[in-house]
Short mmCIF file of C-alpha atoms in Angstrom, two decimals:
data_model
loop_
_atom_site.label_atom_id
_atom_site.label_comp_id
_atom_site.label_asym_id
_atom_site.label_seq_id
_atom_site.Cartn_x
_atom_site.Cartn_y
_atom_site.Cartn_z
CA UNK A 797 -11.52 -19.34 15.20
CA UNK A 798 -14.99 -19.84 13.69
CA UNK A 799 -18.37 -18.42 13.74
CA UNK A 800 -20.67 -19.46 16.27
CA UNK A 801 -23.76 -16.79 16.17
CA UNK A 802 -24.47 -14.19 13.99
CA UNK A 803 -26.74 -11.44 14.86
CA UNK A 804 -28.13 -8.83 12.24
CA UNK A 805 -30.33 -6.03 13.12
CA UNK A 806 -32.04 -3.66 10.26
CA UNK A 807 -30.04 -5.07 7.05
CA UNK A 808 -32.37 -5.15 3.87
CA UNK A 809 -34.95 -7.81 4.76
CA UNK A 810 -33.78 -8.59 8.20
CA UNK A 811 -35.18 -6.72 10.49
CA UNK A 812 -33.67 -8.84 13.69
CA UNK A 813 -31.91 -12.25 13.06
CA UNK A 814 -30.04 -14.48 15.41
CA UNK A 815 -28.71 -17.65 13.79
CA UNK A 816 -26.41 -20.26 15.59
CA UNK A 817 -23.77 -21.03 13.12
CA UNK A 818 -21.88 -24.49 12.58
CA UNK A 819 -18.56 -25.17 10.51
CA UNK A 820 -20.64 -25.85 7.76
CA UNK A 821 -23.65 -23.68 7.19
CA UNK A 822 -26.27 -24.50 4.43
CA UNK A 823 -28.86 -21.69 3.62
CA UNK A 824 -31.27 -24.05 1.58
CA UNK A 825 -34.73 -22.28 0.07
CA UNK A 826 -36.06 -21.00 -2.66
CA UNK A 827 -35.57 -17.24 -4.49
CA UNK A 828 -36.06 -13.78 -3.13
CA UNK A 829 -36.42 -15.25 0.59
CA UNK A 830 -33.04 -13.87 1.96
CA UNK A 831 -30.38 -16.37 2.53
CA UNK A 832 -28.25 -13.93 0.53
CA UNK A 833 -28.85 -11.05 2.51
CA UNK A 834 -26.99 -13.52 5.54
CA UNK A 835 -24.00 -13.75 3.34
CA UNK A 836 -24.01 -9.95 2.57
CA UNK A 837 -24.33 -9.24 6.12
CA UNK A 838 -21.16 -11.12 6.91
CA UNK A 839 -19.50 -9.57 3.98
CA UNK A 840 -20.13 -6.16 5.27
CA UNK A 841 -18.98 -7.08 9.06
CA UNK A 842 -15.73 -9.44 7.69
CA UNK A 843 -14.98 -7.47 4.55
CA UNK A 844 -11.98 -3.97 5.76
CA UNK A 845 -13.91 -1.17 4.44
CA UNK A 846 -16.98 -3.41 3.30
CA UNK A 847 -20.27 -0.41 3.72
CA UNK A 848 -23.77 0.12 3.33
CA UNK A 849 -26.20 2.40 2.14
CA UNK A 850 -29.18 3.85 3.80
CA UNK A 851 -31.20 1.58 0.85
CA UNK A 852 -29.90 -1.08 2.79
CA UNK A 853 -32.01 -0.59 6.07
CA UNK A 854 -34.98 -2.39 6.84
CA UNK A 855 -37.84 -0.54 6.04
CA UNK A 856 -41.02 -2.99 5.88
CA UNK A 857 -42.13 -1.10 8.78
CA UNK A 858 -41.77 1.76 11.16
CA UNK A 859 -38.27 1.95 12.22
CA UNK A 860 -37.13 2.95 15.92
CA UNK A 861 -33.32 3.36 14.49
CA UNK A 862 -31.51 4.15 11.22
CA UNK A 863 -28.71 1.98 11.97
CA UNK A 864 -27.59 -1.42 10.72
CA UNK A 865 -25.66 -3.81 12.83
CA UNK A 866 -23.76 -7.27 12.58
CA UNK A 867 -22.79 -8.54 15.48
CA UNK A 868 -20.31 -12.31 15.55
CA UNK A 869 -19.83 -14.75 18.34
CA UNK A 870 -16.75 -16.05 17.27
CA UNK A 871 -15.31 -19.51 19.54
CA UNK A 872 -12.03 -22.07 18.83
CA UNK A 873 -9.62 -19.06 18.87
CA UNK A 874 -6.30 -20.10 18.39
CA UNK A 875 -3.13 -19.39 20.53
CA UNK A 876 -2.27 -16.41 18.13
CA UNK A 877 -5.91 -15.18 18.19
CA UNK A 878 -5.91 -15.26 21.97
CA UNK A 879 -3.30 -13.27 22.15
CA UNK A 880 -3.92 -10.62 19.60
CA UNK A 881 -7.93 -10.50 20.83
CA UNK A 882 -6.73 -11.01 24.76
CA UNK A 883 -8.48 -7.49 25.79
CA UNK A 884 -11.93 -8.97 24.56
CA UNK A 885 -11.35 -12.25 25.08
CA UNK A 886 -14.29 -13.79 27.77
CA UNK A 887 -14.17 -16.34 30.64
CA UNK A 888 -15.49 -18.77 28.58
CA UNK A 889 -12.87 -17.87 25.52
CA UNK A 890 -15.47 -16.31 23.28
CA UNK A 891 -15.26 -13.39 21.29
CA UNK A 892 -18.00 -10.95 20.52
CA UNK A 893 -17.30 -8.32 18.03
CA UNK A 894 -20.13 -5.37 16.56
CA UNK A 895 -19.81 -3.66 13.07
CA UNK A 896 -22.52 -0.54 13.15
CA UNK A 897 -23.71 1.93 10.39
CA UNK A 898 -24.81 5.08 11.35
CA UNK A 899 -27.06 7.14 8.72
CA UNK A 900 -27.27 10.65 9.10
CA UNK A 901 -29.79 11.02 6.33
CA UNK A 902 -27.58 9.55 3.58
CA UNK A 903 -24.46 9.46 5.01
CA UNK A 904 -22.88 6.68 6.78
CA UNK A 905 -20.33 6.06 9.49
CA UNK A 906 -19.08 2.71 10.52
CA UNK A 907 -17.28 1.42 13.75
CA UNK A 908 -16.27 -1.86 15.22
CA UNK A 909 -16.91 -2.78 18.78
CA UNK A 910 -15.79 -5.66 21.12
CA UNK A 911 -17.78 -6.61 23.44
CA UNK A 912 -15.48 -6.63 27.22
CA UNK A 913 -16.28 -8.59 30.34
CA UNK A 914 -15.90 -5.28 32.21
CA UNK A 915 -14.98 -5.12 36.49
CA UNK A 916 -17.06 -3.27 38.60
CA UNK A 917 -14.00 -1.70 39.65
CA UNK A 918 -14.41 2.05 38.08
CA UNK A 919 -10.32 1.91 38.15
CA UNK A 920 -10.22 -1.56 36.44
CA UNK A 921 -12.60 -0.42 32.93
CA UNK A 922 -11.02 0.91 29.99
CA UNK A 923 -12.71 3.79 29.59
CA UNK A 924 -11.44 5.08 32.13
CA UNK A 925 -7.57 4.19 31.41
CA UNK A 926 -6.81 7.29 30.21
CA UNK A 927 -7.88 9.19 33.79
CA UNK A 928 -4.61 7.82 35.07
CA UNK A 929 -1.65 10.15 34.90
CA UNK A 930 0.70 9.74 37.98
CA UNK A 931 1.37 6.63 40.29
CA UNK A 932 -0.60 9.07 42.19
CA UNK A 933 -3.70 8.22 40.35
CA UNK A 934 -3.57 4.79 41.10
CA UNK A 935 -2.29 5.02 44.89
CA UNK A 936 -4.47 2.05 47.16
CA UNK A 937 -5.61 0.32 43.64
CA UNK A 938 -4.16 -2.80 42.20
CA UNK A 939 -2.45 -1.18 39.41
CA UNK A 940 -0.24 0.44 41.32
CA UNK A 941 2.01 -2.30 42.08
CA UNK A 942 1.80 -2.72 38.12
CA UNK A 943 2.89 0.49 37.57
CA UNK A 944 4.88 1.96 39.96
CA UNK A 945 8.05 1.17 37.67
CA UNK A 946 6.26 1.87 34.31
CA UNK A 947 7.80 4.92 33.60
CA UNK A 948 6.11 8.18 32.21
CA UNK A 949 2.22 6.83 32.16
CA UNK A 950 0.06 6.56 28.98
CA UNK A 951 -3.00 5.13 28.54
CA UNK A 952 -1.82 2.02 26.82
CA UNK A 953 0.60 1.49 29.39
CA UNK A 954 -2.79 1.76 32.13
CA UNK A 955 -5.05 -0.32 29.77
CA UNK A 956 -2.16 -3.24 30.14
CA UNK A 957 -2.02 -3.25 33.38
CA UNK A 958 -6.01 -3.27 33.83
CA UNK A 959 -5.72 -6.36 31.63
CA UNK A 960 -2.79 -8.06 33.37
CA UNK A 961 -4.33 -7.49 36.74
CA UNK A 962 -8.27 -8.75 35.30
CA UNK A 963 -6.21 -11.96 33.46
CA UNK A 964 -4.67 -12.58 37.20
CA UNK A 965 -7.85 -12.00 39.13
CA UNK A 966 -10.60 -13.17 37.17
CA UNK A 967 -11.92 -15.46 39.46
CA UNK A 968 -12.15 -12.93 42.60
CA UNK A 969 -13.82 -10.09 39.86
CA UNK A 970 -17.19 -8.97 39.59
CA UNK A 971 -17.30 -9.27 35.84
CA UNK A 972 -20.28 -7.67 33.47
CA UNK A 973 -20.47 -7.80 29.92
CA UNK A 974 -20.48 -4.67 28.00
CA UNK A 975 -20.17 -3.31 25.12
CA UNK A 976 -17.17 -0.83 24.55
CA UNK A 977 -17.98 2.88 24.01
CA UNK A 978 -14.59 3.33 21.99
CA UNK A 979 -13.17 1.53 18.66
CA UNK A 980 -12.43 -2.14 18.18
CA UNK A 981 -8.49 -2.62 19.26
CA UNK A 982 -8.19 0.61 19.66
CA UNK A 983 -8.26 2.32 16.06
CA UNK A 984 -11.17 3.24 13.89
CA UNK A 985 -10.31 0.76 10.80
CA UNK A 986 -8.43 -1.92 12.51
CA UNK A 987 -11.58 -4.23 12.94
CA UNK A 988 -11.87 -5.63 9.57
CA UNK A 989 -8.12 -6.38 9.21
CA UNK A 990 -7.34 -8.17 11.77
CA UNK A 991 -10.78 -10.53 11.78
CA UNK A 992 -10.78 -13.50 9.57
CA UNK A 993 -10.40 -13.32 6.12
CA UNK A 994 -13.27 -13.46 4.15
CA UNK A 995 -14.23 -14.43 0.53
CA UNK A 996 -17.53 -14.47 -1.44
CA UNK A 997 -18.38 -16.20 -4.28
CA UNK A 998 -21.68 -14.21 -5.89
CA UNK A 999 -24.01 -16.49 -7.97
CA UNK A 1000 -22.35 -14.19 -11.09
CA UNK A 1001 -18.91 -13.51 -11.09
CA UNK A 1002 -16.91 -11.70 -13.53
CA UNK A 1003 -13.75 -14.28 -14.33
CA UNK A 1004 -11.79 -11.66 -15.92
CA UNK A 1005 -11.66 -10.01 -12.17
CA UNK A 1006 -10.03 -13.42 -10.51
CA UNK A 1007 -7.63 -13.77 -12.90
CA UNK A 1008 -6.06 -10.32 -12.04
CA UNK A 1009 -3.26 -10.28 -9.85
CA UNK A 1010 -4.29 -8.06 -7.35
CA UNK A 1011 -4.92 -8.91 -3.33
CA UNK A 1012 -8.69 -8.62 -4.03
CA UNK A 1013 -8.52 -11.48 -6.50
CA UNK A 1014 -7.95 -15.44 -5.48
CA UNK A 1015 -5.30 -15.71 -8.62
CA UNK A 1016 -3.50 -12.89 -7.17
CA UNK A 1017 -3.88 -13.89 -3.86
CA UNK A 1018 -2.14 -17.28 -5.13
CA UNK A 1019 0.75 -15.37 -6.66
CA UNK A 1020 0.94 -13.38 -4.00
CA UNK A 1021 1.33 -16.23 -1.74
CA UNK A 1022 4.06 -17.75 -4.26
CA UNK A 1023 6.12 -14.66 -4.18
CA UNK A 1024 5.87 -14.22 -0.98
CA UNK A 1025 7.36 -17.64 -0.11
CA UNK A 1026 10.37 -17.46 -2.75
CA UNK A 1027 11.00 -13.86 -1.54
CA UNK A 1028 11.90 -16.13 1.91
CA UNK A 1029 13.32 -19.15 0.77
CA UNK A 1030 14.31 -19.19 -2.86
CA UNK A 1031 17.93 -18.67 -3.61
CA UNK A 1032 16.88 -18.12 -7.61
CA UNK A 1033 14.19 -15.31 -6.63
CA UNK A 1034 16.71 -13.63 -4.37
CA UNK A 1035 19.41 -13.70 -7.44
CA UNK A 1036 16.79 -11.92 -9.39
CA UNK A 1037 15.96 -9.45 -7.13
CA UNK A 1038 19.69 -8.60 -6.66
CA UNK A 1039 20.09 -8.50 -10.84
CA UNK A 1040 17.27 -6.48 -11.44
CA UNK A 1041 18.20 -3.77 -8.78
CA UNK A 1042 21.36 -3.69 -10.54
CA UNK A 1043 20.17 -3.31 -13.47
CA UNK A 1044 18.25 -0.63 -12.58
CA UNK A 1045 20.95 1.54 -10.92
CA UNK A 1046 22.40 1.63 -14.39
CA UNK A 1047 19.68 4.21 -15.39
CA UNK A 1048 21.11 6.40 -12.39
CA UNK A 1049 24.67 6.59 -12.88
CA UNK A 1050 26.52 9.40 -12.99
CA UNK A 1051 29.44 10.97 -14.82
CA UNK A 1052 31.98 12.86 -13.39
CA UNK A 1053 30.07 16.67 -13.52
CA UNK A 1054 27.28 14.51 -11.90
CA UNK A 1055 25.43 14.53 -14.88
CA UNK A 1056 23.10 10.98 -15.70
CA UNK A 1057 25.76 8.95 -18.19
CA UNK A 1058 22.64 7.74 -20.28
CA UNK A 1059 21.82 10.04 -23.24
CA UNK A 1060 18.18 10.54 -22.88
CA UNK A 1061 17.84 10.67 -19.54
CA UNK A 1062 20.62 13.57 -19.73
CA UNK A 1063 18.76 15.47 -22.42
CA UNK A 1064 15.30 15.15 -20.17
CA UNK A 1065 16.84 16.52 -17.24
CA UNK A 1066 18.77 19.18 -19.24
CA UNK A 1067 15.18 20.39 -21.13
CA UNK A 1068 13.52 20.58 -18.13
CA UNK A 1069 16.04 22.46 -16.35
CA UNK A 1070 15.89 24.85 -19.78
CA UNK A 1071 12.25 25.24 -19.00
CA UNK A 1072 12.44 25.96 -15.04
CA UNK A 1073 15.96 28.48 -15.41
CA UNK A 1074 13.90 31.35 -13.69
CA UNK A 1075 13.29 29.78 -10.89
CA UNK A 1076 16.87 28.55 -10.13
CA UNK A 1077 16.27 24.67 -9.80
CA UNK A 1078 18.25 21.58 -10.70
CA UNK A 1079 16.19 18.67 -11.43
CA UNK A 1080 17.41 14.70 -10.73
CA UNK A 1081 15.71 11.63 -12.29
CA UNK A 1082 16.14 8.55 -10.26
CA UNK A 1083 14.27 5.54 -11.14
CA UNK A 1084 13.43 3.33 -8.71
CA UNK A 1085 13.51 -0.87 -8.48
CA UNK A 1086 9.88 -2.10 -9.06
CA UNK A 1087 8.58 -4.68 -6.86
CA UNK A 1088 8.40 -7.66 -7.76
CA UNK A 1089 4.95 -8.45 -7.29
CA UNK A 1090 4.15 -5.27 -9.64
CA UNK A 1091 5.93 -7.13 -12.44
CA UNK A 1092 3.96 -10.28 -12.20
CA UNK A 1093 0.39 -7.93 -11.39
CA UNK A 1094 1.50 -6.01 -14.84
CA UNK A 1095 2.13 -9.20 -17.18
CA UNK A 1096 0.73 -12.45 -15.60
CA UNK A 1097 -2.24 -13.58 -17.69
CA UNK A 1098 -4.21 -17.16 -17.07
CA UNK A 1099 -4.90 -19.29 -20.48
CA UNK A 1100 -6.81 -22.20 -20.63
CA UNK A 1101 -5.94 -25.16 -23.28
CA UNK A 1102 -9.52 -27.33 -23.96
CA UNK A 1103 -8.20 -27.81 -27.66
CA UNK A 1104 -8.33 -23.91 -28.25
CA UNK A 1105 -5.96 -21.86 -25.72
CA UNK A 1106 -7.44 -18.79 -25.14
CA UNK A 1107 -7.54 -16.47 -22.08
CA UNK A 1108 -9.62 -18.16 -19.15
CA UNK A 1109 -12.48 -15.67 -19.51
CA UNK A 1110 -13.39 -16.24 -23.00
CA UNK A 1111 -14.41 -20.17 -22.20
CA UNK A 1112 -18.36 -20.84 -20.99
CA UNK A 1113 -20.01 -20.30 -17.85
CA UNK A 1114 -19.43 -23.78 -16.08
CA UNK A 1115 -15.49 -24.15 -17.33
CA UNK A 1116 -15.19 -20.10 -15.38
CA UNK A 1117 -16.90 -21.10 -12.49
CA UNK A 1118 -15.13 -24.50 -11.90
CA UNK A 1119 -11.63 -22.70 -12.43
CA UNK A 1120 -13.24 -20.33 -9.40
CA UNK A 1121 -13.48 -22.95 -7.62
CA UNK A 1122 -10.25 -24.63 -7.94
CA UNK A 1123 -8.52 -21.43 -7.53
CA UNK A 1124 -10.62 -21.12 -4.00
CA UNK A 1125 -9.34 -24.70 -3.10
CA UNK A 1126 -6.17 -24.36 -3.94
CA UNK A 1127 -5.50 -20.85 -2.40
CA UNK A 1128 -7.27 -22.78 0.79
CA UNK A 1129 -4.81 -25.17 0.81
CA UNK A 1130 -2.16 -23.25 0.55
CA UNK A 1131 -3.29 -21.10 3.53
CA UNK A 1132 -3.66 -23.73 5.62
CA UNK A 1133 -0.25 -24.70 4.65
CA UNK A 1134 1.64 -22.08 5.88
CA UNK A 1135 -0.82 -22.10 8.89
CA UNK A 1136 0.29 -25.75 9.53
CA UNK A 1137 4.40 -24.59 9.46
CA UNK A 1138 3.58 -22.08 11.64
CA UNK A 1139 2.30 -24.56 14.18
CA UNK A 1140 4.94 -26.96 13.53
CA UNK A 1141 7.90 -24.60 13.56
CA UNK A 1142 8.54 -21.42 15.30
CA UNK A 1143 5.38 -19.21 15.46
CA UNK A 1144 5.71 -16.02 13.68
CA UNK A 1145 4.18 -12.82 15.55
CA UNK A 1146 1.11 -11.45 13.71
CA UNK A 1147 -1.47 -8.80 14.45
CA UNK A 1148 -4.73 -10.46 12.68
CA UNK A 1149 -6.16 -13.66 12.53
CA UNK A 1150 -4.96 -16.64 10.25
CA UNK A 1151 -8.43 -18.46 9.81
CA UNK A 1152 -10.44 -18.05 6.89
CA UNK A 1153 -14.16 -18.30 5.59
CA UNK A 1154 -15.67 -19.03 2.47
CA UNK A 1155 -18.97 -18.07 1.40
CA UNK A 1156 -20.70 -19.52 -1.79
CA UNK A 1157 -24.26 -18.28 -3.84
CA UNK A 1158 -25.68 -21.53 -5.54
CA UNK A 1159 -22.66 -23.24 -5.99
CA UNK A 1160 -24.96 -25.60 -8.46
CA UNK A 1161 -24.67 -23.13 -11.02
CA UNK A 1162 -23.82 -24.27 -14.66
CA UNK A 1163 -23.02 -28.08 -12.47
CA UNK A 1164 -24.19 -31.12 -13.71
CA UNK A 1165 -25.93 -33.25 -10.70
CA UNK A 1166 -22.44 -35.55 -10.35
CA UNK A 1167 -20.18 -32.46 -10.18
CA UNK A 1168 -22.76 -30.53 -8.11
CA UNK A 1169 -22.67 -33.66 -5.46
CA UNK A 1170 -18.41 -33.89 -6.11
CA UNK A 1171 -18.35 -29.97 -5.42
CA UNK A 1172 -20.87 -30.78 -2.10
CA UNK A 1173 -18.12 -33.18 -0.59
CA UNK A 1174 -15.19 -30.67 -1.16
CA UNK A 1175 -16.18 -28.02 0.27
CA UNK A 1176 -17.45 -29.99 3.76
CA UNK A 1177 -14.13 -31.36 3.67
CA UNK A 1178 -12.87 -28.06 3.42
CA UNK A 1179 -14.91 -26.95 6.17
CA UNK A 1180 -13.42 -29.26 8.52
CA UNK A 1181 -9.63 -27.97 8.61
CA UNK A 1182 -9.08 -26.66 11.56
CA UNK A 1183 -9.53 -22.20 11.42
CA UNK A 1184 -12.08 -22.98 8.36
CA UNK A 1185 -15.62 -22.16 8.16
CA UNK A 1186 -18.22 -22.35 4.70
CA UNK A 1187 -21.23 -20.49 4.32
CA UNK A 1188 -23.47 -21.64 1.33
CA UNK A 1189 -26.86 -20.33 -0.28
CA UNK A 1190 -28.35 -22.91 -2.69
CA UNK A 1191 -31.37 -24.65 -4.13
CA UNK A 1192 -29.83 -27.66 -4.52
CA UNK A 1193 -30.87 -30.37 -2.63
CA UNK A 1194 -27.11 -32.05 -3.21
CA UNK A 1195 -25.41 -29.38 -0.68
#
């Protein structure tokens, strides 16, 4: 799916903003004038546990609220995204999701919202779901057909059937569009994990942070990705596995008093035993197998060979930022690889959505004009796959 408006109310210099949004969006002016205060503002709504801080409310005049919101229009939702959205989904298959912060003087609290095309039917909104106890409840309604051989009732069971019946009489409905009093899906956090993933690329960026393999970073991301597919189909990764966990149950084996067979372990269980007598307590050591992906997060390091192989951090500004870039391409591709299988073959079951968006401060940075016009082309071609949307803040006439 991809972003199709984008309303911001009270961030930093916005005080309201509605922009209509395209699959590539170009934020082209000069310093200081907010284009990255749009970025930011999608960062906060697309990033899970992404906050602000009461600095971050618009204050260029009186106020009538100390909250900050981000609202997205999101459109072209997948199959999967229909299905996993299908509560908020609208007639016209839009989307419409709210991220507030509340500020109670300096503290914040945060919720998601969907927006619902609600019936006029009091027994037909969600709200009121969890009113329904007994078939009872629902006697002379259209749920009770639904529910008659549901079983002991619970709201999630009601809220179903409200959506079931709405799905199969959406054309005879009264249908208004309102905003939902209660959390996003359902559960406080859930709204930034299931929306789109989202990745910024700041003006200045740190290389030694992208080269970490961790799920916050794009090189770990790639790894990530990579084990993830050999942990499915790689008969050599799988053999691994297998040896290490043996390997590893040697450091629990016992002897026949059921005593660990390696020395040292023995004589660290044994001392603290020595130490904890009084209070009558055996002690056991058992090591568990590491995961995988902690091995490669713990000793994976990225080198770069220009002559002199060093560590990728330690070469200048413009080599760092076009290996950020290739790592953002290349992890793209790769998503929309396994996105492509999954269309092609069977269609695994997943509870967030599989497109992506990129978002890029003066990509120009440290670029020659050639590479800055190269760079320009590959990232509209990347923002016409299908699930993939670019957001880009520049002064460069080239993007």
């Amino acid at each position: 799916m991809r972003i199709r408006q984008i309303k911001i109310h009270n961030f930093r210099s916005i005080r309201e903003l509605e922009i209509s949004c395209q699959s590539l969006m170009v934020l082209l002016g000069p310093n200081n004038h907010g284009k990255s205060n749009v970025l930011a503002a999608l960062e906060f709504f697309l990033i899970p546990g992404g906050k602000v801080e009461r600095s971050d409310l618009f204050d260029f005049d009186s106020r009538t609220d100390d909250q900050i919101w981000v609202e997205v229009l999101f459109r072209e939702l997948t199959l999967q995204e229909k299905t996993t959205f299908r509560k908020y989904v609208q007639s016209d298959e839009s989307l419409r999701v709210r991220k507030t912060a509340k500020f109670d003087e300096d503290k914040a609290t945060f919720q998601y919202q969907g927006w619902l095309e609600e019936p006029e039917e009091e027994w037909l909104k969600a709200d009121n779901a969890g009113d329904y106890k007994k078939p009872a409840d629902v006697e002379g309604t259209g749920l009770h057909a639904l529910l008659k051989d549901a079983g002991r009732f619970s709201k999630a069971k009601v809220e179903e059937a409200q959506q079931k019946y709405i799905a199969e009489h959406r054309s005879e409905l009264n249908l208004n569009l309102v905003l939902e009093s209660g959390n996003f899906l359902g559960q406080k956090s859930v709204g930034g994990g299931v929306l789109p993933e989202f990745y910024l690329v700041p003006a200045v960026r740190d290389l030694s942070d992208e080269t970490k393999i961790r799920s916050t970073a794009l090189l770990g991301r790639l790894v990530n990705r990579a084990i993830q597919i050999m942990s499915e189909k790689e008969p050599a990764f799988l053999e691994i596995q297998k040896q290490l966990r043996a390997q590893i149950a040697l450091f629990n084996e016992k002897d026949a008093n059921d005593q660990p067979k390696i020395e040292q372990i023995r004589e660290i269980k044994s001392g603290l035993e020595a130490e904890l007598r009084v209070w009558g307590v055996k002690i056991d050591l058992e090591i568990d197998t590491p995961s995988i992906d902690k091995i490669f997060e713990l000793g994976t390091y990225l080198h770069i060979d220009d002559g002199i192989r060093t560590l990728a951090e330690k070469k200048g500004h413009g080599l760092q930022r076009a290996l950020i870039f290739a790592l953002l391409k290349t992890w793209a591709k790769l998503v929309r690889q396994q996105v492509e299988e999954e269309v092609n073959g069977e269609t695994k079951p997943r509870t967030s959505s599989n497109s992506i968006y990129f978002a890029v401060e003066e990509p120009e940075l440290f670029l020659h004009p050639q590479a800055q016009r190269e760079l320009a082309t590959s990232l509209a071609t990347l923002s016409e796959a299908d699930g993939v949307q670019v957001f880009i803040c520049t002064h460069s006439s080239h993007f």
